[in-house]
PDB file of C-alpha atoms and ligand atoms in Angstrom:
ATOM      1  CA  UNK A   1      16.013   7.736 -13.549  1.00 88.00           C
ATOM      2  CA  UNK A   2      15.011   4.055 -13.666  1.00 91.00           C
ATOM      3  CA  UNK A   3      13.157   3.372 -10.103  1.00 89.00           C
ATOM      4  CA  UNK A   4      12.335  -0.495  -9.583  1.00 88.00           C
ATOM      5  CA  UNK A   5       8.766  -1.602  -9.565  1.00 90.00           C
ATOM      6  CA  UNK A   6       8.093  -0.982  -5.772  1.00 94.00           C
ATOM      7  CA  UNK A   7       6.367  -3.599  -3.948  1.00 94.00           C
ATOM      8  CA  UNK A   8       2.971  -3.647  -3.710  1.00 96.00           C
ATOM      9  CA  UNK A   9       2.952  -2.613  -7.326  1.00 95.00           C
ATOM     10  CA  UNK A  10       3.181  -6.055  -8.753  1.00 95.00           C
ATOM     11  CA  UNK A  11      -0.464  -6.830  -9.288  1.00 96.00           C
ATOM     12  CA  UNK A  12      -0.877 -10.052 -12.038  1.00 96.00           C
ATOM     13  CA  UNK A  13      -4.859 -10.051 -11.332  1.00 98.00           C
ATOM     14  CA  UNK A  14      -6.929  -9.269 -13.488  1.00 98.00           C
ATOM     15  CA  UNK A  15      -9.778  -7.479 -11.785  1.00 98.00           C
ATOM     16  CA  UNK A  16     -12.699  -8.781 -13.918  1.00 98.00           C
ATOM     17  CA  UNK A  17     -15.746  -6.800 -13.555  1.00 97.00           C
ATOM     18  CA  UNK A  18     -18.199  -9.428 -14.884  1.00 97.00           C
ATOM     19  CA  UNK A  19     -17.323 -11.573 -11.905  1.00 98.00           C
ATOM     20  CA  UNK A  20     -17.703  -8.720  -9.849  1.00 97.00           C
ATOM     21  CA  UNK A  21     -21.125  -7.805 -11.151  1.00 97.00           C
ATOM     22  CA  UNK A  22     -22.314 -11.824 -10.239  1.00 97.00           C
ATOM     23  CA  UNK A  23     -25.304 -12.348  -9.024  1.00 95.00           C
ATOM     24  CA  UNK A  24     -25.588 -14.237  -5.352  1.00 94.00           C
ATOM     25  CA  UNK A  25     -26.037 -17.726  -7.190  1.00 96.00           C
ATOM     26  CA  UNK A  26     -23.940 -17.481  -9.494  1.00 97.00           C
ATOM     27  CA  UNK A  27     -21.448 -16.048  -7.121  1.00 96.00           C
ATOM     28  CA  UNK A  28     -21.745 -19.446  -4.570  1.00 94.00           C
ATOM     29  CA  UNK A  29     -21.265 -21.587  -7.624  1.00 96.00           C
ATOM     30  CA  UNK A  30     -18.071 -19.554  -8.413  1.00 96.00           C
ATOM     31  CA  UNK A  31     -16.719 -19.914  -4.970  1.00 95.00           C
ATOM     32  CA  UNK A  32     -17.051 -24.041  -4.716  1.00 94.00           C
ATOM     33  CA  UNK A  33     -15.178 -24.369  -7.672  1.00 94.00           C
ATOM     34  CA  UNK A  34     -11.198 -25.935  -6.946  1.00 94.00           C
ATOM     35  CA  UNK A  35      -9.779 -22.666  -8.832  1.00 96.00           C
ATOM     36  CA  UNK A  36     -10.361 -20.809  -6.386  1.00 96.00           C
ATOM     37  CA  UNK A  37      -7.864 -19.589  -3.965  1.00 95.00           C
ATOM     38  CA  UNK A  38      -8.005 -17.490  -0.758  1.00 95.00           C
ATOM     39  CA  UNK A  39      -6.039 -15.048   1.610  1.00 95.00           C
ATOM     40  CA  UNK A  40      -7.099 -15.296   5.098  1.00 94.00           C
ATOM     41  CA  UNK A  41      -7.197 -12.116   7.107  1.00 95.00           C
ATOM     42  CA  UNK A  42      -8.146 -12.167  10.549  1.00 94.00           C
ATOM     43  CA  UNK A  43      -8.012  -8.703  12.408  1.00 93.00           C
ATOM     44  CA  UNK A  44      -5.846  -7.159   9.883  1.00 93.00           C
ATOM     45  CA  UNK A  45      -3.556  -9.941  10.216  1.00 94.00           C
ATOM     46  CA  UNK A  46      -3.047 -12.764   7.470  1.00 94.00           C
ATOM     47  CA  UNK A  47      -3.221 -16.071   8.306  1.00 92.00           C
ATOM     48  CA  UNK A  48      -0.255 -18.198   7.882  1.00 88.00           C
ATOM     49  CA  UNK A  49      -0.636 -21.237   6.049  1.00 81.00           C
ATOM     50  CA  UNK A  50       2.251 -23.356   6.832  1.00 76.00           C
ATOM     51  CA  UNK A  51       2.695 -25.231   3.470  1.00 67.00           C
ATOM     52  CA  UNK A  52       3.837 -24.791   0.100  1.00 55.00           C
ATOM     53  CA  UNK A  53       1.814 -21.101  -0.636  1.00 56.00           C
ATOM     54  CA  UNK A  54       2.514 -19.384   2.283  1.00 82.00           C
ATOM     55  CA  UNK A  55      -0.440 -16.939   2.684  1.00 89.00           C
ATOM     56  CA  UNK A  56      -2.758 -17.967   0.198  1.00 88.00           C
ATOM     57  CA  UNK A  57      -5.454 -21.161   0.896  1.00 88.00           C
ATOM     58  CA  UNK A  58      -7.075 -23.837  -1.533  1.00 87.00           C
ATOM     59  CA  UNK A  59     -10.675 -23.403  -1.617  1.00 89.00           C
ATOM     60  CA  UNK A  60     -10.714 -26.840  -0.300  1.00 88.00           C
ATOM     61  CA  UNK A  61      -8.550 -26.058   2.613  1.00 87.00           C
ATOM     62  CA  UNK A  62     -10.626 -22.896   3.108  1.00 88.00           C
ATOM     63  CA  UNK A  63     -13.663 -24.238   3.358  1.00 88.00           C
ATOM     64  CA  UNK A  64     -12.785 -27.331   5.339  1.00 87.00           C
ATOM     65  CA  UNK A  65     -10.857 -25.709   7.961  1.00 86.00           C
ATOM     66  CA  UNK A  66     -11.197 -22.641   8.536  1.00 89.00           C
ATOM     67  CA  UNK A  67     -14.739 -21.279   6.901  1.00 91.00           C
ATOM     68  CA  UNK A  68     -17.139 -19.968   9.352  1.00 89.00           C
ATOM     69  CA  UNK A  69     -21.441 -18.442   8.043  1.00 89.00           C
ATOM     70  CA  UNK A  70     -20.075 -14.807   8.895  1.00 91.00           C
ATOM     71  CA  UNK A  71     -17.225 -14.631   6.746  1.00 93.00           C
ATOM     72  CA  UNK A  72     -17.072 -11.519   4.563  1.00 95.00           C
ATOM     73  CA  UNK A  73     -15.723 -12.879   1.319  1.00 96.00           C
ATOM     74  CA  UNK A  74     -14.271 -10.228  -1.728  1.00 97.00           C
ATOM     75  CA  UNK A  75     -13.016 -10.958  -5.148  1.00 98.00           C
ATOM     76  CA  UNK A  76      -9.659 -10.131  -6.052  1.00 98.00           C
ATOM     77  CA  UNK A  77      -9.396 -11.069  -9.574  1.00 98.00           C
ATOM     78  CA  UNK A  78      -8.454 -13.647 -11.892  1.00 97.00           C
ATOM     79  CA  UNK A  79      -5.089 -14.725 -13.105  1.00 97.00           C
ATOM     80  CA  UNK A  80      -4.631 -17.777 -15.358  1.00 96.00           C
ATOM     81  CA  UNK A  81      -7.722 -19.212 -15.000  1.00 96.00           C
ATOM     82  CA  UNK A  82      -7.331 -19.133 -11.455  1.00 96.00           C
ATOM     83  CA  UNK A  83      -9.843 -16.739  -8.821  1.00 97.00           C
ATOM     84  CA  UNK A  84      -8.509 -15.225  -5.971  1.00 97.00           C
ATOM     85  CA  UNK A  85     -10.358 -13.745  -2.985  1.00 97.00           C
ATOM     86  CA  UNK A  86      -9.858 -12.475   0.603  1.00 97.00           C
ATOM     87  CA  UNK A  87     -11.705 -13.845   3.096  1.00 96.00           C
ATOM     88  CA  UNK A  88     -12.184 -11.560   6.053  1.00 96.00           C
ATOM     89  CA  UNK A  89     -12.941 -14.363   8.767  1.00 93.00           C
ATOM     90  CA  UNK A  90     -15.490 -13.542  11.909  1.00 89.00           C
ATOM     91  CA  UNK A  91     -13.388 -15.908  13.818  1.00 87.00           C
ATOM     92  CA  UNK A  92     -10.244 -17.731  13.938  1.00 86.00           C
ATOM     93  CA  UNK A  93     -11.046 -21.657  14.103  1.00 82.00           C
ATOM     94  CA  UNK A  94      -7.475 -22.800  14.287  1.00 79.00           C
ATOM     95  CA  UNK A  95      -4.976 -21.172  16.249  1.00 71.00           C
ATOM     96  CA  UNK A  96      -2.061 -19.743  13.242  1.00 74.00           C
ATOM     97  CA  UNK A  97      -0.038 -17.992  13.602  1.00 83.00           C
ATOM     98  CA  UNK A  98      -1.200 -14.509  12.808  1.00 89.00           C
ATOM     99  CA  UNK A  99       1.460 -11.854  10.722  1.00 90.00           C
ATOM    100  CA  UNK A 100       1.192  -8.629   9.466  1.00 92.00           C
ATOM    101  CA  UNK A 101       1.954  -7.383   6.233  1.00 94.00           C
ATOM    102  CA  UNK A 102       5.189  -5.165   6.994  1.00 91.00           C
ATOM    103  CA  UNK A 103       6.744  -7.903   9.153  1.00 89.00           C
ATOM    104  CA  UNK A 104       5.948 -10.467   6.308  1.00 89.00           C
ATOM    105  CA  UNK A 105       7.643  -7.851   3.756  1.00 90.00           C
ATOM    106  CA  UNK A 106      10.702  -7.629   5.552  1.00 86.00           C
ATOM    107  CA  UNK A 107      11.128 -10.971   7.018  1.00 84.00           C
ATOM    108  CA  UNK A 108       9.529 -13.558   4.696  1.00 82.00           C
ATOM    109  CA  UNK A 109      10.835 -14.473   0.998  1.00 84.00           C
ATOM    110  CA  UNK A 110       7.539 -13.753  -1.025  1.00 88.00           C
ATOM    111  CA  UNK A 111       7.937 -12.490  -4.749  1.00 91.00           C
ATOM    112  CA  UNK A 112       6.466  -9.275  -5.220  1.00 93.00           C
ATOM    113  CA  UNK A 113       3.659 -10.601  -7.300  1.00 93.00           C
ATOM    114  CA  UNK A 114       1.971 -12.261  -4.160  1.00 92.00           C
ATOM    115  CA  UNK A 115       3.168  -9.231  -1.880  1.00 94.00           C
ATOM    116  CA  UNK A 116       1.019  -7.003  -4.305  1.00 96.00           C
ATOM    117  CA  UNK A 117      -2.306  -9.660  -4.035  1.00 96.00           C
ATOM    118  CA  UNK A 118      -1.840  -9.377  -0.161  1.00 96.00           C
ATOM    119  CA  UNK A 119      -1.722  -5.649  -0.541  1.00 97.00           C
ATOM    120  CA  UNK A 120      -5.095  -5.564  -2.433  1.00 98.00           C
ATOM    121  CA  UNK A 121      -6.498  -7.841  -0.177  1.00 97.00           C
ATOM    122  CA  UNK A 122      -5.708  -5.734   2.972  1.00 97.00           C
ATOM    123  CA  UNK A 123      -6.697  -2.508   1.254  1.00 97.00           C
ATOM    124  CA  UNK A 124      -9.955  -3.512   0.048  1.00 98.00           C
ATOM    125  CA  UNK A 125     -10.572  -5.394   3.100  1.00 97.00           C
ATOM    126  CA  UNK A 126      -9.827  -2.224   4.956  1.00 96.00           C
ATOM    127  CA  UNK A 127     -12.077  -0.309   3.404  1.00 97.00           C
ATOM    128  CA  UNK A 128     -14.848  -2.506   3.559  1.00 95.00           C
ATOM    129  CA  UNK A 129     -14.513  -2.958   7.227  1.00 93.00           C
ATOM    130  CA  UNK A 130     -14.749   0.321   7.881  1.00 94.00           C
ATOM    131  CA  UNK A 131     -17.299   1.523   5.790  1.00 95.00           C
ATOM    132  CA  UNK A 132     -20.061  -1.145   7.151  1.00 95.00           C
ATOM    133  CA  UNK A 133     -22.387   2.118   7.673  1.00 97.00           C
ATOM    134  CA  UNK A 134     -23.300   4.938   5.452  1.00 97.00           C
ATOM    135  CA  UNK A 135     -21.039   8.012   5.463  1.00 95.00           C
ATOM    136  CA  UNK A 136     -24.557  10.347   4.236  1.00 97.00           C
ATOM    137  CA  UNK A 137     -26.993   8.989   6.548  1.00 97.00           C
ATOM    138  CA  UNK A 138     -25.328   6.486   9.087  1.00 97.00           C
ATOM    139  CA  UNK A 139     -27.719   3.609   8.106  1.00 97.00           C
ATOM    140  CA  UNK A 140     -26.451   0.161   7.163  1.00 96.00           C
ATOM    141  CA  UNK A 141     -24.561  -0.027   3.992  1.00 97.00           C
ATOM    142  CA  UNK A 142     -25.604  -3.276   1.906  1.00 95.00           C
ATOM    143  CA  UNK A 143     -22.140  -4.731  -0.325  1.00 94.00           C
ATOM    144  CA  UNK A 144     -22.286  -4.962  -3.858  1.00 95.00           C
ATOM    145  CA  UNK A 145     -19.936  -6.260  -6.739  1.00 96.00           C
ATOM    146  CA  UNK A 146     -18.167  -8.958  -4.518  1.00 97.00           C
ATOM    147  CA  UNK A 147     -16.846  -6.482  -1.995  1.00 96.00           C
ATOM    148  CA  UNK A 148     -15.848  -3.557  -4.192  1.00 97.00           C
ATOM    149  CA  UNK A 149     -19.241  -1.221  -3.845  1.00 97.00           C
ATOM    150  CA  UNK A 150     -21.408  -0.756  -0.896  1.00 97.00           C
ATOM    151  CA  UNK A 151     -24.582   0.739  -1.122  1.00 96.00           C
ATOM    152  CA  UNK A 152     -27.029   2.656   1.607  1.00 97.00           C
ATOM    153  CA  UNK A 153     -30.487   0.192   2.259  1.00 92.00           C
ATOM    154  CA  UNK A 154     -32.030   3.630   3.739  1.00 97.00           C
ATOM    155  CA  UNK A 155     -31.006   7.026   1.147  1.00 97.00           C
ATOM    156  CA  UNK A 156     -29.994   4.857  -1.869  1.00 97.00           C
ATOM    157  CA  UNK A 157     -26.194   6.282  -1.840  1.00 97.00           C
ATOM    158  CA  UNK A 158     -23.284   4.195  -3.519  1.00 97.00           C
ATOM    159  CA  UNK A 159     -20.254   4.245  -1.656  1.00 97.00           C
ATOM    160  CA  UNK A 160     -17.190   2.908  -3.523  1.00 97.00           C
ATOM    161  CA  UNK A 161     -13.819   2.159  -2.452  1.00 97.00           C
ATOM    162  CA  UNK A 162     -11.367   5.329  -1.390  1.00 93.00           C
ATOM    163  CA  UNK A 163      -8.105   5.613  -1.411  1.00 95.00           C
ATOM    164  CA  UNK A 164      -5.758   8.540   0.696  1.00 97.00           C
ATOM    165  CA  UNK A 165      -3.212   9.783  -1.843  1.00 98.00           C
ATOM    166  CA  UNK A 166      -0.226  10.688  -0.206  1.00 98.00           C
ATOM    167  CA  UNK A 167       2.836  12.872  -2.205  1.00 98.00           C
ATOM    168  CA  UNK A 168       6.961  11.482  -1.349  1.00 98.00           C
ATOM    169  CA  UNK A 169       9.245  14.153  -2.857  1.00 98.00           C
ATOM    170  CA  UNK A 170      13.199  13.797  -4.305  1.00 98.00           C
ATOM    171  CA  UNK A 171      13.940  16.764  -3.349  1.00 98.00           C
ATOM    172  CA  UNK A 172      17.409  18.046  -4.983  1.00 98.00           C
ATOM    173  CA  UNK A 173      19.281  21.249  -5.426  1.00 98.00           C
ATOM    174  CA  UNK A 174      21.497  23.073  -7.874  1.00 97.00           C
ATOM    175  CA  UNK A 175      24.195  21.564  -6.125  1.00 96.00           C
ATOM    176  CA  UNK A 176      22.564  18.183  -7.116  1.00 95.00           C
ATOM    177  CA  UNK A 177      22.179  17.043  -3.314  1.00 98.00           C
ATOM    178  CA  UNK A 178      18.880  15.752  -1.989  1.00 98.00           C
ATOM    179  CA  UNK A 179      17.247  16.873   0.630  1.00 98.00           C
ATOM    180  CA  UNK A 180      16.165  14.489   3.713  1.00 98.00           C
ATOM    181  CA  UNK A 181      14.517  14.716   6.956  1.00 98.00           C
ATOM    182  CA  UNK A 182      14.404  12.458   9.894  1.00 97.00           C
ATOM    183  CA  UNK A 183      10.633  12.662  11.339  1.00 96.00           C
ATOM    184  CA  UNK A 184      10.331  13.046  14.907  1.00 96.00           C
ATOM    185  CA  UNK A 185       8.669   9.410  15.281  1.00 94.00           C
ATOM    186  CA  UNK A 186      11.650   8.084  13.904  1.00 94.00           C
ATOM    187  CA  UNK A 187      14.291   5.985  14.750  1.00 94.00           C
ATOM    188  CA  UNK A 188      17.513   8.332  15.710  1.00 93.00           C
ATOM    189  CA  UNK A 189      19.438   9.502  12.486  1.00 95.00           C
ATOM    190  CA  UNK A 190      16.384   7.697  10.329  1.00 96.00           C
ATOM    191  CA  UNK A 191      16.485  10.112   7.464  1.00 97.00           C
ATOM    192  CA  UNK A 192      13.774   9.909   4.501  1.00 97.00           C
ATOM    193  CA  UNK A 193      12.038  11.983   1.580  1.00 98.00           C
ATOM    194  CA  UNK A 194       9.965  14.462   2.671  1.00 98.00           C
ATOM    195  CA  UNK A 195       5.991  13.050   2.295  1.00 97.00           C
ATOM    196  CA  UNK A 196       2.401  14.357   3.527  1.00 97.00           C
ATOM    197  CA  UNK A 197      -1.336  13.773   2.632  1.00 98.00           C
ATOM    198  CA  UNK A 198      -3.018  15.604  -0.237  1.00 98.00           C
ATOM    199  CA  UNK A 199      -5.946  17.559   0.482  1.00 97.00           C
ATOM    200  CA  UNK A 200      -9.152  17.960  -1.439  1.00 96.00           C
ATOM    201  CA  UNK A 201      -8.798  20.974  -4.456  1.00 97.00           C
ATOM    202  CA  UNK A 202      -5.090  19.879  -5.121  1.00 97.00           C
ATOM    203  CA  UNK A 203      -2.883  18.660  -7.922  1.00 98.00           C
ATOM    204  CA  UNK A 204      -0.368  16.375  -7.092  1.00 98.00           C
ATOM    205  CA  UNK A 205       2.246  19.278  -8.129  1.00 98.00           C
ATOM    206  CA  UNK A 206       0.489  21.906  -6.047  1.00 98.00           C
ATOM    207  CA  UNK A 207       0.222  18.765  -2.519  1.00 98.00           C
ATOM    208  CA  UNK A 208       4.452  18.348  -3.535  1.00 98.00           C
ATOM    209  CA  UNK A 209       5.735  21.842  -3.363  1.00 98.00           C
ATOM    210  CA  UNK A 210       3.119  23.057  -0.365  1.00 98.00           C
ATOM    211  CA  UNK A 211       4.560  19.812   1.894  1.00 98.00           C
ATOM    212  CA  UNK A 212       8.135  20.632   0.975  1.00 98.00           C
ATOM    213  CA  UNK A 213       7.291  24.367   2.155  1.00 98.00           C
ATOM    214  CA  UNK A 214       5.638  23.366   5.376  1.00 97.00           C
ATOM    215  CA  UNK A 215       8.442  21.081   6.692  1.00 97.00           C
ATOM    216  CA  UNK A 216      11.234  22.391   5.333  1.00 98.00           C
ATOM    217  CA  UNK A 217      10.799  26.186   4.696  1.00 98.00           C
ATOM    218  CA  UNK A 218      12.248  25.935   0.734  1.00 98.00           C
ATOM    219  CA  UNK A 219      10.823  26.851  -2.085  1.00 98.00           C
ATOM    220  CA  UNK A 220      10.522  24.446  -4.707  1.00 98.00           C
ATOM    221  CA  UNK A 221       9.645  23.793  -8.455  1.00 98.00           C
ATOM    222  CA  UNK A 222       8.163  20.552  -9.890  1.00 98.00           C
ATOM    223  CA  UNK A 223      10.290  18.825 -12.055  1.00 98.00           C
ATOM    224  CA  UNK A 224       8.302  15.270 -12.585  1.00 97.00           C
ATOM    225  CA  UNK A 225       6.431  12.439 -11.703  1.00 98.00           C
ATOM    226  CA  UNK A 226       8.339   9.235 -10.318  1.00 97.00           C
ATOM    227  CA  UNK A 227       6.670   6.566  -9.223  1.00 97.00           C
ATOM    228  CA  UNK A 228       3.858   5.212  -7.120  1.00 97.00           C
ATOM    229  CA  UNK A 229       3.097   2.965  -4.779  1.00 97.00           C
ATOM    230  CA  UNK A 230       0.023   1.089  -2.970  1.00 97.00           C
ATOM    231  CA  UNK A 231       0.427   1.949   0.598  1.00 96.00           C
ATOM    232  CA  UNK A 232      -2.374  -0.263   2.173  1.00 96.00           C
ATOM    233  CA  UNK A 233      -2.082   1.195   5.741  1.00 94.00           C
ATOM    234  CA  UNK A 234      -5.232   1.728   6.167  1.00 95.00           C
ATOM    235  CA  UNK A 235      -5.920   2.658   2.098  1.00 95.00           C
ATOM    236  CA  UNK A 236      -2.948   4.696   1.024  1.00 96.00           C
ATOM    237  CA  UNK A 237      -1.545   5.577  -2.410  1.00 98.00           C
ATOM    238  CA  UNK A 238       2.277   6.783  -2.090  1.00 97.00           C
ATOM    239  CA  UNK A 239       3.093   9.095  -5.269  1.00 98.00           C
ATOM    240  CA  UNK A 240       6.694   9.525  -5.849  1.00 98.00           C
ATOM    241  CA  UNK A 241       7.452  13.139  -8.026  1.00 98.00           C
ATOM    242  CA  UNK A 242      10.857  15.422  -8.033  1.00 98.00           C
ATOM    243  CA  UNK A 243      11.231  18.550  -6.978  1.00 98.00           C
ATOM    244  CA  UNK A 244      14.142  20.899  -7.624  1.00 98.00           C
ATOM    245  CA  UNK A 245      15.349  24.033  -5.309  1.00 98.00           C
ATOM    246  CA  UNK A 246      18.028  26.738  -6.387  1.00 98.00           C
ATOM    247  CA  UNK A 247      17.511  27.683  -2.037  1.00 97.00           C
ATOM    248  CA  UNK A 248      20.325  25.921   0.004  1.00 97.00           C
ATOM    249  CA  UNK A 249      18.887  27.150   3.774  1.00 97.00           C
ATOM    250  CA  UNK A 250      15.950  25.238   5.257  1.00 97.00           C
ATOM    251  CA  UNK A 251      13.867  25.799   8.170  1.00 97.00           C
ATOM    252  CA  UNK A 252      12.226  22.888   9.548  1.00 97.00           C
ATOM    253  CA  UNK A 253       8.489  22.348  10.906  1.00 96.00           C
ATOM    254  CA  UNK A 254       9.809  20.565  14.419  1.00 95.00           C
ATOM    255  CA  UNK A 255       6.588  19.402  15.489  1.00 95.00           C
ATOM    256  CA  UNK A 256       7.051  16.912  12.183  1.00 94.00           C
ATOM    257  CA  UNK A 257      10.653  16.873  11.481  1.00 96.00           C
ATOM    258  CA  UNK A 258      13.162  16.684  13.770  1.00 96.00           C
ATOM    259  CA  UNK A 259      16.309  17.077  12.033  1.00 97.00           C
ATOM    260  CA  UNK A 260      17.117  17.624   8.118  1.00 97.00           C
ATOM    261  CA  UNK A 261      20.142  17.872   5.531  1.00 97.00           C
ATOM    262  CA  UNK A 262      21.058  17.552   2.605  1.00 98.00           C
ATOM    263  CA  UNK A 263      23.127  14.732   1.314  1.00 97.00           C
ATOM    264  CA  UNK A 264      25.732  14.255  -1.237  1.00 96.00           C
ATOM    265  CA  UNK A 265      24.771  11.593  -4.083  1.00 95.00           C
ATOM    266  CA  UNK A 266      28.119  10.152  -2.666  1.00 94.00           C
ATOM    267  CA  UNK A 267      27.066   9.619   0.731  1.00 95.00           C
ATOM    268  CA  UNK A 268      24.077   8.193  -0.480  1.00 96.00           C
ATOM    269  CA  UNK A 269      25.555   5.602  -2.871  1.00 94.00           C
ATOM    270  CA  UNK A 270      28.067   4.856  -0.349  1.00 94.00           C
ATOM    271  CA  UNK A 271      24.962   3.816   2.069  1.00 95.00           C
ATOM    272  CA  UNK A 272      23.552   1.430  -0.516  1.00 93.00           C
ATOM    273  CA  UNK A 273      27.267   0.360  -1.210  1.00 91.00           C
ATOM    274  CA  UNK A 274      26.612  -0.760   2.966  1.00 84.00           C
ATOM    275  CA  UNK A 275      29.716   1.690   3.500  1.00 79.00           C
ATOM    276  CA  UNK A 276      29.696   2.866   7.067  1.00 79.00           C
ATOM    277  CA  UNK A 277      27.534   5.512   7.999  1.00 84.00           C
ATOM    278  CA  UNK A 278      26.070   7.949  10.494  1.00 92.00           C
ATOM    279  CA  UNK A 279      22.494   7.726   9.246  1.00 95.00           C
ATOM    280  CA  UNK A 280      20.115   5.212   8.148  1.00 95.00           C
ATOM    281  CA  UNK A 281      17.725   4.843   5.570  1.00 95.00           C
ATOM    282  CA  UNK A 282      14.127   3.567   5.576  1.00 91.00           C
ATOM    283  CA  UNK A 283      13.311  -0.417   5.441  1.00 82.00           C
ATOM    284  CA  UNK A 284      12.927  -2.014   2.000  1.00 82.00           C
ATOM    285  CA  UNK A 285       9.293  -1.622   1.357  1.00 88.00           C
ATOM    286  CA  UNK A 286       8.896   1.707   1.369  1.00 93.00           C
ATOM    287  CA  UNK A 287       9.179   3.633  -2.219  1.00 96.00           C
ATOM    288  CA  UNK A 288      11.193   6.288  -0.634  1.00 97.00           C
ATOM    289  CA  UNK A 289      14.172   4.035  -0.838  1.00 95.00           C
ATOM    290  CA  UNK A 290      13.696   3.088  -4.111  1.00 95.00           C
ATOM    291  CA  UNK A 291      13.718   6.253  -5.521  1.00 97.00           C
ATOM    292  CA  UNK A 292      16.938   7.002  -3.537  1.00 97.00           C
ATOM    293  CA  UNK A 293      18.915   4.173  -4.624  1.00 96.00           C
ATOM    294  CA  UNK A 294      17.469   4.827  -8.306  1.00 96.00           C
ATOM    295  CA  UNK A 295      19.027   8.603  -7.300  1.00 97.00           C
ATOM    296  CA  UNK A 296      22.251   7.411  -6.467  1.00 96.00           C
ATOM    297  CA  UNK A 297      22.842   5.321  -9.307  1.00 93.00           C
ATOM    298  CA  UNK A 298      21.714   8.000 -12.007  1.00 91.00           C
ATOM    299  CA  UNK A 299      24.562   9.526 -13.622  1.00 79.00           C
ATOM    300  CA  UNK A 300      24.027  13.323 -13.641  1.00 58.00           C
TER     301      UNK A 300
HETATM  302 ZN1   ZN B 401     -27.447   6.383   3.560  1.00 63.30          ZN
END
């Protein structure tokens, strides 16, 4: 099955750990320099720029306009000679318009490459917003390596950047139908893989087939890893496997799904052919529909 690079999975930087490791002088002498670019986020939003890049700022325009002392400021990485950060700013000096990153994903024409540097920026900017105070003994953390380490100024302990792996299952059957459910916080007839959180002492295959059992009652097998995808809402990774089933009957967790099926490889094609039909499927960003178009196309 050939799934297309999801977005958010794009990422040209390269995430140079020298730079990271810069000392505070050498790290202000970095950041004057004109290769240096910047994402703006204010409040979990990004800053719009208005010109020719969209969401990403010259150092110059950075610093003239919009730069305030309490700005937290984290290295990205590098990409052809050219340094990109996020700037998390204390306060807005302009007013811009403000957008977040699933409305900019499904309304604004950005390739995938910058989608993926926005991702980073939110996720790592996420976590070190809220990990400003140690998880061990509650004291101030101090950051380290440019944004990507924090570390405790009372008991010493290094904190570094977390991520909450989450498992989406393809889901199919002997009869080579997939299995979807539509959650209840969704959209009537919204149908989608089944997904859930990991949980500490499990594999990826063990997290797959104990989800699939709790919301849908079947009994599965793994078959194989898919696909993945950064999820940074707050810090999420989305890990796309398959799972086969010989059992046709289902009995669905309500209090998480509200309704479930399973659907023909025609009637899916047929949805991604924009064919008429009584159920949707989720928006473009998500993985999910990747793997489901990448399904529907496969010929088995
Ligand atoms: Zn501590």
């Amino acid at each position: 099955m050939k799934i297309i690079e999801p977005l958010f999975s794009k990422n040209i930087l390269h995430r140079d750990d020298k730079i990271r490791n810069y000392e505070q002088l050498e790290r202000m002498k970095l950041l004057q320099k004109s290769n240096c670019f910047f994402v703006l986020l204010y409040r979990g939003q990004f800053v719009f720029n208005g010109t020719t890049q969209d969401y990403i700022f010259s150092n110059q325009a950075y610093y003239q306009q919009y730069s305030t002392p309490k700005d937290e400021i984290i290295y990205l990485g590098t990409f052809q000679n050219q340094h990109y950060f996020v700037t998390i700013l204390d306060f807005l000096v302009h007013t811009n318009q403000l957008d977040d990153l699933k409305m900019i994903t499904e309304n604004i024409n950005i390739d995938n490459e910058h989608l993926s540097i926005m991702a980073q920026a939110l996720g790592i900017a996420n976590w070190n917003q809220t990990h400003k105070f140690c998880g061990q003994c509650g004291s101030l953390n101090q950051k380290q390596h440019f944004g990507w380490k924090k570390y405790c100024t009372k008991c010493k302990k290094e904190h570094f950047p977390r991520l909450d792996p989450a498992v989406i299952m393809l889901l199919t059957n002997d009869k080579n139908e997939v299995f979807l459910g539509s959650g209840v916080r969704f959209p009537e007839n919204r149908y989608s893989l089944l997904a859930g959180f990991m949980e500490p002492g499990e594999s990826i295959e063990l997290a797959a087939i104990r989800e699939v059992y709790e919301e849908s009652g079947i009994r599965a097998t793994f078959k194989s890893y898919l696909k993945s995808q950064p999820w940074p809402f707050p810090m999420g990774l989305m890990i796309g496997v398959h799972l086969t089933t010989h059992q046709q009957n289902f009995k669905l967790d309500t209090n998480e799904i509200r309704t479930g099926r399973w659907f023909t490889k025609s009637e899916i094609s047929n949805y991604f052919k924009e064919e008429a039909a009584d159920f949707s499927l989720p928006s473009t960003y998500g993985i999910a529909r990747n793997i489901l178009h990448a399904w529907s196309i496969e010929n088995t």
